[in-house]
């Protein structure tokens, strides 16, 4: 059998420099419990029907016979030495045999142990296109079904791309988020070639499972999308109902088993949309310590830096109950952000000492970092405790809080526009109400 290094990552192919015509194909493997010594697949615990995510990229030469051997092992430890694990059998075939099978899908019996049925191996091949793009994605979910008796659920996602014969090939798994019905999975980077082989409209199926230690993961539900839809970011197009077909068929009042959305895109539809996003975040975001401001400021600054023509102005509201832990980095972020169309409002909640916040609020002394001063004052700090009305008049106290929180925004906004010579757009024509014919009836 040919020897290969680590073939888990997508290789590059230059058709103009190749001396012999070849096509790059990707091999996907499903089978009875095994480990491939080919490069190796990942190990999937406690299952007799694994579907491996890791792929193997090979050059397919139509005119040559490329022999392959798949050795199968049951993994008993973390040792990389295959002699420490149980040999389950092997399969011999050629790459041409896989490519030439119907749908480029070869299913073959596992042999090697006399008198014992060892199951089957399924290998699929697909010709790869030359797309080299990668995408960074992040998913969250809300109100997933509760599957664990003594807890909530331990959800993870499994991504599949569709095939021409209607089947699906696994292409990614997320990590498991323990004991929650409102998970936020870590952002991950995946090649567009692995996700959809460069076909932006190819169906992508995403399944949601509740992880179980014994490998019998509980199916929560699924939904389908495409890379073209996912690339739109957070919008009405990227909130999906997680559907469990069995539940839908049995229960008349069944609606869904939860929904997905992308928390990376901050745009909301009006103030109501902002409040809805805030309440949803409270249920799904894990509170974090220490209190680092710089990453948040830099995140908003990236959006503000892309719109400098005066058409948009960004206001970052930070609500914190902690003492700031990255003061030097935050000062540097504020100095850099002072050149951008943005302001920062910090509301301190609770009994903590907020002396550092007063330093960031550059009303008296302009914020500086490494000898460089902020171009303008963009920070307003307000301690919430100063606006608690002891008489119980919460409406009045909230009005005072809102007034002081927004007090510096108009001047900060105008200072940015004036320095850059940005003038207001022409006023729209005055509104003229339409004429209506009035009909009266006299009795």
Coordinates of C-alpha atoms in Angstrom, one line a residue:
X1 CA 0.0 0.0 0.0
X2 CA 1.3 3.5 -0.7
X3 CA 2.7 5.4 2.3
X4 CA 1.2 8.8 3.1
X5 CA 2.0 11.4 5.8
X6 CA -0.7 13.2 7.7
X7 CA -3.4 13.6 5.1
X8 CA -6.0 15.2 7.4
X9 CA -5.5 18.7 6.0
X10 CA -6.5 19.8 2.5
X11 CA -3.5 19.8 0.2
X12 CA -2.9 22.2 -2.6
X13 CA -2.7 21.2 -6.3
X14 CA -1.4 23.2 -9.2
X15 CA -2.6 21.7 -12.4
X16 CA -0.2 23.8 -14.5
X17 CA 2.9 22.4 -12.7
X18 CA 1.9 18.8 -12.5
X19 CA 4.0 16.5 -14.8
X20 CA 1.3 13.7 -14.9
X21 CA -2.4 14.6 -15.2
X22 CA -4.1 13.9 -11.8
X23 CA -7.3 14.7 -10.0
X24 CA -7.4 15.4 -6.2
X25 CA -10.1 13.3 -4.5
X26 CA -11.2 13.3 -0.9
X27 CA -11.9 10.0 0.9
X28 CA -14.5 9.8 3.7
X29 CA -14.7 6.7 5.8
X30 CA -17.5 5.0 7.8
X31 CA -17.4 1.5 9.3
X32 CA -17.5 -0.8 12.2
X33 CA -15.2 0.4 15.1
X34 CA -11.7 0.9 13.8
X35 CA -8.7 3.1 13.5
X36 CA -7.0 3.8 10.2
X37 CA -3.2 3.6 9.8
X38 CA -3.1 5.7 6.7
X39 CA -2.6 8.8 8.4
X40 CA -5.2 8.0 11.0
X41 CA -8.7 9.0 11.6
X42 CA -9.8 10.4 14.9
X43 CA -11.0 7.9 17.5
X44 CA -14.7 7.7 18.2
X45 CA -15.5 6.2 21.6
X46 CA -18.1 3.5 22.4
X47 CA -19.7 3.0 19.0
X48 CA -20.1 0.2 16.4
X49 CA -21.0 2.5 13.6
X50 CA -18.6 5.4 13.5
X51 CA -18.7 8.2 10.9
X52 CA -15.3 9.8 10.8
X53 CA -14.8 13.6 10.2
X54 CA -11.1 13.5 9.2
X55 CA -10.6 13.2 5.5
X56 CA -7.7 11.9 3.4
X57 CA -6.7 13.8 0.3
X58 CA -5.1 11.8 -2.5
X59 CA -3.9 12.3 -6.1
X60 CA -6.0 10.0 -8.4
X61 CA -4.2 8.9 -11.6
X62 CA -6.7 7.4 -13.9
X63 CA -4.1 5.3 -15.8
X64 CA -2.4 3.9 -12.7
X65 CA -3.4 1.2 -10.2
X66 CA -3.2 2.7 -6.7
X67 CA -3.5 0.0 -4.1
X68 CA -4.9 0.8 -0.7
X69 CA -5.1 -1.2 2.5
X70 CA -7.3 -0.3 5.5
X71 CA -6.3 -1.9 8.8
X72 CA -8.9 -1.7 11.5
X73 CA -8.3 -1.5 15.3
X74 CA -10.3 -1.2 18.5
X75 CA -8.5 1.4 20.5
X76 CA -7.9 0.4 24.1
X77 CA -5.6 3.2 25.3
X78 CA -3.9 6.4 24.2
X79 CA -0.8 4.6 23.0
X80 CA 0.1 5.3 19.3
X81 CA 1.5 1.8 19.0
X82 CA -1.0 -0.3 17.1
X83 CA 0.3 -3.5 18.7
X84 CA -1.3 -2.3 22.0
X85 CA -4.8 -2.4 20.4
X86 CA -7.1 -5.1 19.2
X87 CA -6.9 -5.9 15.5
X88 CA -10.3 -6.2 14.0
X89 CA -9.6 -6.9 10.3
X90 CA -8.6 -5.3 7.1
X91 CA -9.8 -4.4 3.6
X92 CA -7.9 -4.2 0.3
X93 CA -9.0 -2.1 -2.6
X94 CA -7.8 0.4 -5.2
X95 CA -8.5 4.1 -5.4
X96 CA -9.9 3.5 -8.9
X97 CA -12.3 0.9 -7.4
X98 CA -13.7 3.6 -5.0
X99 CA -13.9 6.3 -7.6
X100 CA -15.6 4.0 -10.1
X101 CA -18.2 2.7 -7.8
X102 CA -21.8 4.0 -8.1
X103 CA -21.9 7.4 -6.5
X104 CA -18.1 6.9 -5.8
X105 CA -19.2 5.0 -2.8
X106 CA -17.6 1.6 -2.0
X107 CA -19.0 -0.7 0.6
X108 CA -16.8 -3.8 1.3
X109 CA -16.7 -6.6 3.8
X110 CA -13.9 -6.5 6.4
X111 CA -11.8 -9.7 6.4
X112 CA -8.7 -10.9 8.1
X113 CA -10.0 -12.9 11.1
X114 CA -10.9 -16.5 10.0
X115 CA -14.5 -17.6 10.7
X116 CA -15.6 -14.2 12.0
X117 CA -17.8 -11.6 10.4
X118 CA -16.1 -8.3 11.0
X119 CA -18.6 -5.9 9.5
X120 CA -18.2 -3.6 6.5
X121 CA -16.3 -0.5 5.6
X122 CA -17.8 2.3 3.6
X123 CA -15.5 4.7 1.7
X124 CA -16.7 7.5 -0.5
X125 CA -14.6 9.7 -2.8
X126 CA -15.3 13.1 -4.2
X127 CA -13.3 15.2 -6.7
X128 CA -12.1 18.4 -5.1
X129 CA -12.3 21.8 -6.7
X130 CA -9.7 24.5 -6.4
X131 CA -11.5 26.7 -3.9
X132 CA -9.0 27.8 -1.2
X133 CA -11.3 30.0 0.9
X134 CA -11.8 29.5 4.6
X135 CA -14.6 30.7 6.8
X136 CA -14.8 31.5 10.5
X137 CA -18.2 30.5 12.0
X138 CA -19.8 30.4 15.4
X139 CA -23.2 29.0 16.5
X140 CA -25.4 29.3 19.5
X141 CA -28.7 27.8 20.3
X142 CA -31.7 28.6 22.5
X143 CA -34.3 26.4 24.3
X144 CA -33.0 23.0 23.1
X145 CA -34.8 19.9 24.3
X146 CA -33.8 18.6 27.8
X147 CA -32.4 15.1 27.4
X148 CA -30.6 14.3 30.7
X149 CA -32.7 13.1 33.6
X150 CA -30.5 14.7 36.3
X151 CA -29.4 17.7 34.3
X152 CA -30.2 19.6 31.1
X153 CA -28.4 18.6 27.9
X154 CA -24.8 18.4 26.8
X155 CA -25.3 19.6 23.2
X156 CA -22.9 19.4 20.2
X157 CA -23.3 20.0 16.5
X158 CA -22.5 17.7 13.5
X159 CA -22.2 19.2 10.0
X160 CA -22.9 17.2 6.8
X161 CA -22.7 18.2 3.2
X162 CA -25.1 16.7 0.7
X163 CA -24.1 14.3 -2.1
X164 CA -25.6 13.8 -5.5
X165 CA -27.3 10.5 -4.6
X166 CA -29.1 12.2 -1.7
X167 CA -26.8 10.9 1.0
X168 CA -24.7 13.1 3.3
X169 CA -21.0 13.2 4.2
X170 CA -19.9 14.4 7.6
X171 CA -17.5 17.3 7.5
X172 CA -17.3 18.8 11.0
X173 CA -18.2 18.3 14.7
X174 CA -18.2 21.0 17.4
X175 CA -17.1 20.5 21.0
X176 CA -19.6 19.5 23.6
X177 CA -21.0 22.3 25.8
X178 CA -22.0 20.7 29.2
X179 CA -25.3 21.0 31.0
X180 CA -27.2 23.8 29.1
X181 CA -30.1 24.3 26.8
X182 CA -28.7 27.6 25.5
X183 CA -25.2 26.7 24.3
X184 CA -22.7 29.0 22.7
X185 CA -20.1 26.9 20.8
X186 CA -16.6 28.1 20.2
X187 CA -15.9 29.8 16.9
X188 CA -14.2 27.5 14.4
X189 CA -12.4 27.8 11.1
X190 CA -13.2 25.5 8.2
X191 CA -12.3 25.4 4.5
X192 CA -15.2 26.1 2.1
X193 CA -13.9 23.1 0.2
X194 CA -14.5 20.8 3.2
X195 CA -17.9 22.4 4.0
X196 CA -19.4 22.4 0.5
X197 CA -16.6 21.7 -2.0
X198 CA -16.9 25.3 -3.3
X199 CA -20.7 24.9 -4.2
X200 CA -22.3 27.8 -2.3
X201 CA -25.8 26.5 -2.8
X202 CA -25.1 22.9 -1.8
X203 CA -27.3 21.7 1.0
X204 CA -25.6 21.5 4.4
X205 CA -27.4 19.5 7.1
X206 CA -26.6 20.3 10.8
X207 CA -27.6 17.9 13.5
X208 CA -27.9 18.6 17.2
X209 CA -27.1 15.9 19.7
X210 CA -27.0 15.5 23.4
X211 CA -23.6 13.9 24.3
X212 CA -23.7 10.7 26.4
X213 CA -20.6 9.1 28.0
X214 CA -21.4 5.7 26.6
X215 CA -21.5 6.9 23.0
X216 CA -25.3 6.6 22.6
X217 CA -25.8 10.3 21.9
X218 CA -29.4 11.4 21.9
X219 CA -30.7 13.1 18.8
X220 CA -32.2 16.5 19.5
X221 CA -33.0 17.7 16.0
X222 CA -31.7 19.0 12.7
X223 CA -32.0 21.7 10.1
X224 CA -30.6 22.4 6.7
X225 CA -28.9 25.5 5.2
X226 CA -26.2 26.4 2.6
X227 CA -23.0 28.2 2.7
X228 CA -24.6 31.1 0.8
X229 CA -27.2 31.5 3.5
X230 CA -24.6 31.1 6.3
X231 CA -22.4 33.8 4.8
X232 CA -25.1 36.4 5.3
X233 CA -24.3 36.5 9.0
X234 CA -26.9 37.0 11.7
X235 CA -30.2 37.9 10.2
X236 CA -33.7 36.4 9.8
X237 CA -32.1 34.0 7.3
X238 CA -29.8 32.5 9.9
X239 CA -32.1 31.6 12.7
X240 CA -33.2 28.0 12.2
X241 CA -35.8 25.8 13.9
X242 CA -34.2 22.6 15.1
X243 CA -36.7 19.9 14.0
X244 CA -36.9 16.3 15.3
X245 CA -38.9 14.5 12.6
X246 CA -40.1 11.7 14.9
X247 CA -41.5 14.2 17.4
X248 CA -43.1 16.2 14.7
X249 CA -44.8 13.1 13.4
X250 CA -46.1 12.1 16.8
X251 CA -47.1 15.4 18.5
X252 CA -49.7 17.6 17.0
X253 CA -48.6 20.7 19.0
X254 CA -44.9 20.1 18.3
X255 CA -43.2 23.3 17.1
X256 CA -39.4 22.7 17.3
X257 CA -36.6 21.5 19.5
X258 CA -34.8 24.8 19.7
X259 CA -33.3 27.5 17.4
X260 CA -29.5 28.6 16.0
X261 CA -28.2 32.0 15.5
X262 CA -24.8 33.6 15.0
X263 CA -23.7 35.9 18.0
X264 CA -20.8 37.3 16.0
X265 CA -23.0 39.7 14.1
X266 CA -24.1 42.5 16.4
X267 CA -26.7 44.2 14.2
X268 CA -30.2 44.4 15.7
X269 CA -33.6 45.7 14.4
X270 CA -34.2 48.9 16.5
X271 CA -34.3 49.2 20.2
X272 CA -36.7 46.3 20.6
X273 CA -34.2 44.2 18.7
X274 CA -31.4 45.3 21.1
X275 CA -33.4 44.4 24.1
X276 CA -34.4 41.1 22.7
X277 CA -30.7 40.3 21.9
X278 CA -29.8 41.4 25.5
X279 CA -32.3 39.1 27.1
X280 CA -31.3 36.2 24.9
X281 CA -27.7 36.8 25.8
X282 CA -28.4 36.7 29.5
X283 CA -29.6 33.1 29.0
X284 CA -26.8 31.9 26.9
X285 CA -23.6 33.9 27.8
X286 CA -21.5 32.7 30.6
X287 CA -20.3 35.6 32.9
X288 CA -16.6 36.0 32.7
X289 CA -13.8 37.1 35.0
X290 CA -11.4 38.9 35.1
X291 CA -12.9 42.1 33.7
X292 CA -11.1 42.8 30.4
X293 CA -12.4 45.8 28.4
X294 CA -9.9 45.9 25.6
X295 CA -11.2 42.9 23.6
X296 CA -14.7 44.4 23.7
X297 CA -13.6 47.9 22.6
X298 CA -11.4 46.4 19.9
X299 CA -14.3 44.3 18.6
X300 CA -16.5 47.4 18.2
X301 CA -13.6 49.4 16.8
X302 CA -13.3 47.0 13.9
X303 CA -16.8 47.7 12.8
X304 CA -16.4 51.5 13.3
X305 CA -13.1 51.5 11.3
X306 CA -15.0 50.3 8.2
X307 CA -17.4 53.3 8.1
X308 CA -15.6 56.6 8.4
X309 CA -17.7 58.7 6.1
X310 CA -20.1 59.9 8.8
X311 CA -23.0 57.7 7.7
X312 CA -22.8 55.7 10.9
X313 CA -21.7 56.4 14.5
X314 CA -21.2 53.5 17.0
X315 CA -22.0 53.7 20.7
X316 CA -20.6 50.9 22.9
X317 CA -22.4 50.4 26.3
X318 CA -20.5 48.4 28.8
X319 CA -22.3 47.3 32.0
X320 CA -19.8 45.9 34.6
X321 CA -19.7 45.0 38.3
X322 CA -16.0 44.4 38.4
X323 CA -12.7 46.3 38.8
X324 CA -11.0 46.5 35.4
X325 CA -8.1 44.0 35.0
X326 CA -6.5 45.2 31.7
X327 CA -6.1 48.9 32.4
X328 CA -3.0 49.5 30.2
X329 CA -4.5 47.6 27.2
X330 CA -7.9 49.4 27.6
X331 CA -6.2 52.8 27.6
X332 CA -4.4 51.9 24.4
X333 CA -7.7 50.7 22.8
X334 CA -9.4 53.9 23.8
X335 CA -6.6 56.1 22.3
X336 CA -6.9 54.1 19.0
X337 CA -10.7 54.2 19.0
X338 CA -10.7 58.0 19.6
X339 CA -10.0 58.4 15.9
X340 CA -13.1 56.4 14.9
X341 CA -16.8 57.2 14.8
X342 CA -17.6 55.7 18.2
X343 CA -18.3 56.5 21.9
X344 CA -18.1 54.3 25.0
X345 CA -20.5 54.4 27.9
X346 CA -19.5 52.5 31.0
X347 CA -22.1 51.9 33.7
X348 CA -20.7 50.5 37.0
X349 CA -23.1 48.2 38.9
X350 CA -22.6 47.1 42.5
X351 CA -20.5 48.2 45.5
X352 CA -17.0 47.8 43.8
X353 CA -14.5 50.7 43.7
X354 CA -14.6 52.3 40.3
X355 CA -11.7 54.7 40.6
X356 CA -10.1 53.3 37.4
X357 CA -13.3 54.1 35.5
X358 CA -13.0 57.7 36.4
X359 CA -9.5 57.7 34.9
X360 CA -10.9 56.4 31.6
X361 CA -13.6 59.1 31.6
X362 CA -11.3 61.8 30.2
X363 CA -13.2 64.9 31.4
X364 CA -10.3 66.2 33.5
X365 CA -7.2 64.6 31.9
X366 CA -7.3 63.1 28.4
X367 CA -6.6 59.4 28.3
X368 CA -3.1 58.5 27.1
X369 CA -1.1 55.4 26.3
X370 CA 2.7 55.1 25.6
X371 CA 3.0 58.9 25.4
X372 CA 0.1 59.2 22.9
X373 CA -3.0 61.1 23.9
X374 CA -6.6 60.3 22.7
X375 CA -7.6 62.5 19.8
X376 CA -10.9 63.3 21.7
X377 CA -12.8 62.3 24.8
X378 CA -15.0 59.3 23.9
X379 CA -15.7 57.8 27.3
X380 CA -18.5 58.5 29.8
X381 CA -18.6 56.6 33.1
X382 CA -21.7 56.5 35.3
X383 CA -22.0 54.6 38.7
X384 CA -25.4 53.1 38.8
X385 CA -25.6 53.3 42.6
X386 CA -25.7 57.1 42.4
X387 CA -29.1 56.9 40.7
X388 CA -31.0 54.7 43.1
X389 CA -33.9 56.7 44.5
X390 CA -34.3 55.9 48.2
X391 CA -37.9 57.2 48.1
X392 CA -38.8 54.5 45.6
X393 CA -39.4 56.7 42.6
X394 CA -37.8 54.5 40.1
X395 CA -39.2 56.3 37.1
X396 CA -37.4 59.6 38.1
X397 CA -34.2 57.8 39.0
X398 CA -34.1 56.0 35.6
X399 CA -34.8 59.3 33.8
X400 CA -31.8 60.9 35.6
X401 CA -29.6 57.9 34.7
X402 CA -30.6 58.0 31.1
X403 CA -29.9 61.8 31.0
X404 CA -26.4 61.5 32.4
X405 CA -25.5 58.4 30.5
X406 CA -26.2 60.2 27.2
X407 CA -25.0 63.7 28.3
X408 CA -21.7 63.7 26.4
X409 CA -22.8 61.8 23.3
X410 CA -23.9 64.9 21.2
X411 CA -20.6 66.7 21.7
X412 CA -18.5 63.6 21.1
X413 CA -20.5 62.9 17.9
X414 CA -20.1 66.5 16.7
X415 CA -16.4 66.6 17.5
X416 CA -15.7 63.6 15.2
X417 CA -17.7 65.1 12.3
X418 CA -16.1 68.6 12.7
X419 CA -12.5 67.4 12.8
X420 CA -13.1 65.5 9.5
X421 CA -15.1 68.2 7.9
X422 CA -18.2 66.0 7.5
X423 CA -21.3 68.1 7.1
X424 CA -24.9 67.1 7.6
X425 CA -26.8 65.8 4.6
X426 CA -29.4 68.1 3.1
X427 CA -32.6 68.2 5.0
X428 CA -35.5 66.2 3.5
X429 CA -38.3 68.3 1.9
X430 CA -41.0 69.2 4.4
X431 CA -43.8 66.7 4.8
X432 CA -47.0 67.6 3.0
X433 CA -50.0 65.6 4.2
X434 CA -52.1 64.1 1.4
X435 CA -55.4 65.7 0.6
X436 CA -58.5 63.6 1.4
X437 CA -62.0 64.2 0.2
X438 CA -64.3 64.5 3.2
X439 CA -67.8 63.2 2.9
X440 CA -70.4 64.3 5.3
X441 CA -73.9 63.0 5.8
X442 CA -76.6 65.1 7.2
X443 CA -79.7 63.7 8.6

